[in-house]
Coordinates of C-alpha atoms in Angstrom, one line a residue:
M57 CA 27.8 74.8 74.8
K58 CA 26.0 72.5 72.5
K59 CA 26.2 73.3 68.8
V60 CA 22.8 73.9 67.3
I61 CA 22.2 73.0 63.7
G62 CA 19.7 75.2 61.9
Y63 CA 18.0 74.7 58.5
T64 CA 17.2 77.6 56.3
K65 CA 14.6 77.5 53.5
K66 CA 17.5 77.3 51.0
S67 CA 19.0 74.3 52.8
A68 CA 15.6 72.6 53.1
A69 CA 15.0 73.1 49.4
F70 CA 18.4 71.6 48.7
I71 CA 17.6 68.5 50.8
S72 CA 14.2 68.0 49.1
A73 CA 15.8 68.3 45.7
A74 CA 18.5 65.7 46.7
V75 CA 15.8 63.3 47.9
I76 CA 13.8 63.7 44.7
F77 CA 17.0 63.1 42.7
F78 CA 17.8 60.0 44.7
I79 CA 14.4 58.5 44.2
S80 CA 14.4 59.4 40.4
V81 CA 17.8 57.7 39.9
F82 CA 17.1 54.6 41.9
L83 CA 13.4 54.1 41.3
C84 CA 13.0 55.1 37.7
L85 CA 15.8 53.3 35.8
P86 CA 14.7 50.7 33.3
I87 CA 14.7 47.1 34.7
N88 CA 15.9 44.0 33.0
V89 CA 13.9 41.2 34.7
H90 CA 16.0 38.7 36.6
S91 CA 15.5 35.3 34.9
E92 CA 13.3 32.9 36.8
E93 CA 12.6 29.2 36.0
A94 CA 9.6 28.8 38.3
M95 CA 6.2 29.5 37.0
P96 CA 4.1 31.8 39.2
D97 CA 1.2 30.5 41.2
L98 CA -1.7 30.8 38.7
N99 CA -4.3 30.9 41.5
V100 CA -2.6 33.9 43.1
I101 CA -2.4 35.9 39.9
A102 CA -6.1 35.0 39.1
D103 CA -7.0 36.5 42.5
R104 CA -5.1 39.6 41.6
I105 CA -7.4 40.0 38.6
A106 CA -10.4 39.7 40.8
V107 CA -9.1 42.4 43.2
L108 CA -8.6 44.7 40.2
V109 CA -12.1 44.0 39.1
N110 CA -13.6 44.9 42.5
N111 CA -11.3 48.0 42.9
A112 CA -12.6 49.3 39.5
R113 CA -16.2 48.6 40.5
A114 CA -15.8 50.4 43.8
E115 CA -14.6 53.5 42.0
E116 CA -17.9 53.5 40.2
G117 CA -19.9 52.8 43.3
L118 CA -20.8 49.3 42.3
A119 CA -21.0 46.3 44.7
P120 CA -18.0 43.9 44.7
L121 CA -18.2 40.4 43.2
Y122 CA -17.6 37.2 45.1
I123 CA -15.2 34.7 43.7
V124 CA -16.7 31.2 43.4
P125 CA -14.3 28.1 43.2
Y126 CA -16.6 26.3 40.7
V127 CA -16.7 29.4 38.4
C128 CA -12.9 29.6 38.6
D129 CA -12.8 25.9 37.6
I130 CA -14.9 26.4 34.5
A131 CA -13.1 29.6 33.7
N132 CA -9.9 27.6 33.7
V133 CA -11.5 25.1 31.3
R134 CA -12.4 28.0 29.0
S135 CA -8.8 29.3 29.2
R136 CA -7.5 25.9 28.1
E137 CA -10.0 25.7 25.3
C138 CA -8.9 29.1 24.0
I139 CA -5.4 27.6 23.3
E140 CA -7.2 25.5 20.5
S141 CA -9.8 28.0 19.6
F142 CA -9.6 31.6 20.8
G143 CA -13.1 33.1 20.9
H144 CA -16.4 32.9 22.7
N145 CA -17.4 29.6 21.0
R146 CA -16.0 26.4 22.4
P147 CA -13.8 24.2 20.1
D148 CA -16.9 22.1 19.1
G149 CA -18.7 25.3 18.0
S150 CA -21.1 25.5 20.9
K151 CA -21.5 28.7 23.0
F152 CA -19.1 29.3 25.9
S153 CA -22.0 29.1 28.4
T154 CA -22.4 25.3 27.7
V155 CA -19.4 24.9 30.0
V156 CA -21.6 25.6 32.9
D157 CA -23.5 22.8 34.7
T158 CA -26.7 24.7 35.5
E159 CA -27.5 22.3 38.3
V160 CA -24.4 23.5 40.1
L161 CA -24.7 27.1 38.9
P162 CA -28.3 28.0 38.1
Y163 CA -27.4 31.5 36.8
V164 CA -29.7 34.2 35.5
N165 CA -27.1 35.8 33.3
I166 CA -23.4 35.0 32.5
A167 CA -20.8 37.0 30.5
E168 CA -17.3 36.1 29.4
D169 CA -14.2 38.3 28.9
L170 CA -11.2 36.8 27.2
A171 CA -7.7 38.1 26.8
A172 CA -4.4 36.6 25.6
G173 CA -0.7 37.4 25.3
N174 CA 0.1 39.0 28.6
S175 CA 1.6 37.2 31.6
A176 CA 0.8 40.0 34.1
P177 CA -2.7 40.4 35.5
E178 CA -2.3 44.2 35.5
D179 CA -1.6 44.2 31.7
T180 CA -4.4 41.8 31.1
F181 CA -6.8 43.9 33.1
E182 CA -5.8 47.0 31.0
Q183 CA -6.7 45.1 27.9
W184 CA -10.2 44.8 29.2
R185 CA -10.3 48.4 30.4
N186 CA -9.4 49.6 26.9
S187 CA -12.2 47.5 25.3
P188 CA -15.6 49.1 25.7
K189 CA -17.5 45.8 25.4
H190 CA -15.3 44.0 27.9
W191 CA -15.4 46.9 30.3
Q192 CA -19.2 47.1 30.0
Y193 CA -19.4 43.5 31.4
I194 CA -16.9 44.3 34.3
M195 CA -19.1 47.3 35.2
G196 CA -22.3 45.3 35.0
S197 CA -24.5 46.3 38.0
N198 CA -26.5 43.1 38.1
F199 CA -23.5 40.7 38.4
T200 CA -22.9 39.1 41.8
H201 CA -20.2 36.6 41.3
M202 CA -17.1 35.9 39.2
G203 CA -14.4 33.3 38.4
V204 CA -11.0 33.9 36.8
G205 CA -9.1 31.3 34.8
V206 CA -5.6 31.6 33.5
C207 CA -3.2 29.1 31.7
Y208 CA 0.1 29.1 29.9
E209 CA 1.1 27.0 27.0
H210 CA 4.6 27.4 25.8
N211 CA 4.1 26.2 22.2
S212 CA 0.8 28.0 21.6
Y213 CA 0.1 31.1 19.5
Y214 CA -0.4 33.6 22.4
G215 CA 1.3 31.7 25.3
W216 CA -1.0 33.2 28.0
Y217 CA -4.8 32.9 28.1
W218 CA -7.2 34.5 30.5
T219 CA -10.9 34.1 31.1
L220 CA -13.1 36.2 33.4
L221 CA -16.6 34.9 33.9
L222 CA -19.2 37.3 35.4
V223 CA -22.3 35.7 36.8
E224 CA -25.7 37.1 37.9
M225 CA -27.6 34.9 40.4
D226 CA -31.1 35.4 41.6
D227 CA -31.8 36.1 45.2
S228 CA -32.6 32.5 46.1
H229 CA -29.1 31.4 45.0
A230 CA -27.2 34.6 46.0
E231 CA -24.8 32.7 48.3
L232 CA -22.8 30.0 46.5
P233 CA -20.6 27.2 48.1
G234 CA -17.1 28.4 48.8
Q235 CA -17.6 31.9 47.7
Y236 CA -15.2 34.5 49.1
M237 CA -14.3 38.1 48.7
P238 CA -10.8 38.6 47.1
V239 CA -8.6 40.9 49.1
W240 CA -5.0 41.9 48.8
N241 CA -4.2 40.8 52.4
R242 CA -4.8 37.2 51.4
I243 CA -1.4 37.3 49.8
V244 CA 1.3 35.1 51.4
P245 CA 4.8 35.7 50.1
K246 CA 6.8 32.6 49.4
S247 CA 10.2 34.2 50.0
C248 CA 12.0 37.4 50.7
G249 CA 11.2 39.8 47.9
D250 CA 8.1 37.9 46.7
I251 CA 5.8 40.7 47.7
T252 CA 2.9 39.7 45.3
G253 CA 3.0 36.1 46.6
D254 CA 3.2 34.5 43.1
G255 CA 6.4 32.6 43.9
V256 CA 8.5 34.7 41.6
V257 CA 10.6 37.8 42.4
N258 CA 10.2 40.2 39.5
T259 CA 9.3 43.7 38.3
F260 CA 5.8 43.4 39.8
D261 CA 7.2 42.9 43.3
Y262 CA 9.3 46.0 42.8
I263 CA 6.3 48.0 41.7
T264 CA 4.3 46.7 44.7
L265 CA 7.1 47.6 47.1
C266 CA 7.3 51.2 45.7
K267 CA 3.5 51.6 46.0
G268 CA 3.6 50.3 49.6
L269 CA 6.6 52.6 50.4
F270 CA 4.6 55.7 49.2
H271 CA 1.3 54.5 50.7
E272 CA -0.4 54.0 47.4
E273 CA -1.2 50.3 48.1
Y274 CA -2.1 48.4 51.3
L275 CA 0.4 45.7 52.2
N276 CA -0.3 43.1 54.9
D277 CA 2.2 42.2 57.6
L278 CA 3.7 39.3 55.7
Q279 CA 4.2 41.5 52.6
I280 CA 5.9 44.2 54.7
E281 CA 8.3 41.6 56.1
S282 CA 9.0 40.3 52.6
C283 CA 9.6 44.0 51.5
D284 CA 12.5 44.3 54.0
V285 CA 15.0 42.9 51.6
F286 CA 17.8 45.1 53.1
K287 CA 17.0 43.6 56.6
D288 CA 17.3 46.8 58.6
G289 CA 14.0 46.3 60.3
S290 CA 11.9 48.8 58.3
L291 CA 10.6 49.5 54.8
T292 CA 12.7 52.3 53.2
I293 CA 14.1 53.5 49.9
A294 CA 17.1 51.2 50.5
D295 CA 14.8 48.2 50.1
A296 CA 13.5 49.5 46.8
V297 CA 17.1 50.0 45.6
V298 CA 18.2 46.5 46.7
L299 CA 15.2 44.8 45.2
K300 CA 15.7 46.6 41.9
R301 CA 19.4 45.6 41.8
Y302 CA 18.5 42.0 42.5
I303 CA 16.0 42.0 39.6
Q304 CA 18.7 43.5 37.4
G305 CA 21.1 40.8 38.5
T306 CA 23.5 42.9 40.6
Y307 CA 22.8 40.7 43.6
D308 CA 22.4 36.9 43.5
V309 CA 20.5 36.4 46.7
L310 CA 18.0 38.0 49.0
P311 CA 18.0 39.4 51.6
V312 CA 21.0 41.7 51.2
T313 CA 22.1 42.8 54.7
P314 CA 24.1 45.9 55.5
S315 CA 26.9 43.7 56.7
M316 CA 27.1 42.0 53.3
L317 CA 27.6 45.4 51.6
M318 CA 30.3 46.3 54.1
G319 CA 32.1 43.0 53.9

């Protein structure tokens, strides 16, 4: 006769409590970021800002904004200028809008949000969210396009400098050369564990993995493959544990396979 295993309400509650305890222990401990020499791909993290902008606009029922390569180029110029003079006037004292070649970009209206000091796009975006004037521009219903610029200067006052340019075009110039809609599934991981695709395995990859694990964020196929740092063929709690331990420095390489732990 086969032995049948039954689960009472008490045993089910115990299992649920054990799972919650496991997750709290392994997913909520403080993280000491694994040191990395490589700089992240600035274009990738600029795109992440753009996605955050459009997600926030979607929550308010506003149309998404297209990214325009030219607008990103001039936003990068402004970010570099902010190293010398942080503010909405350029180093020569002229308005920020003079950076625009109006023959290339015949805009109706343009606004600029600046931020400095944070390396993470999420933290930078929160700076703007917590500033009514900056947030007013991001929520502007007439804007149609945007460009994001970011730079890092080691010996500068703030280190990191961010520029978000928001542009309103008239109907006759609504479609601009090279424009595209920023989406998360454009992300291409550079290595195992590089889930955000910025070329660096760090805390933000861990956070993204956890969000994907609990279905709080969409991950494309390449990201899911990069999440499988335990190499057991699926995305599980074990991957979150292994990635966190790598970031903390417990493991020196990724992936970490089950056989490596048993050896």
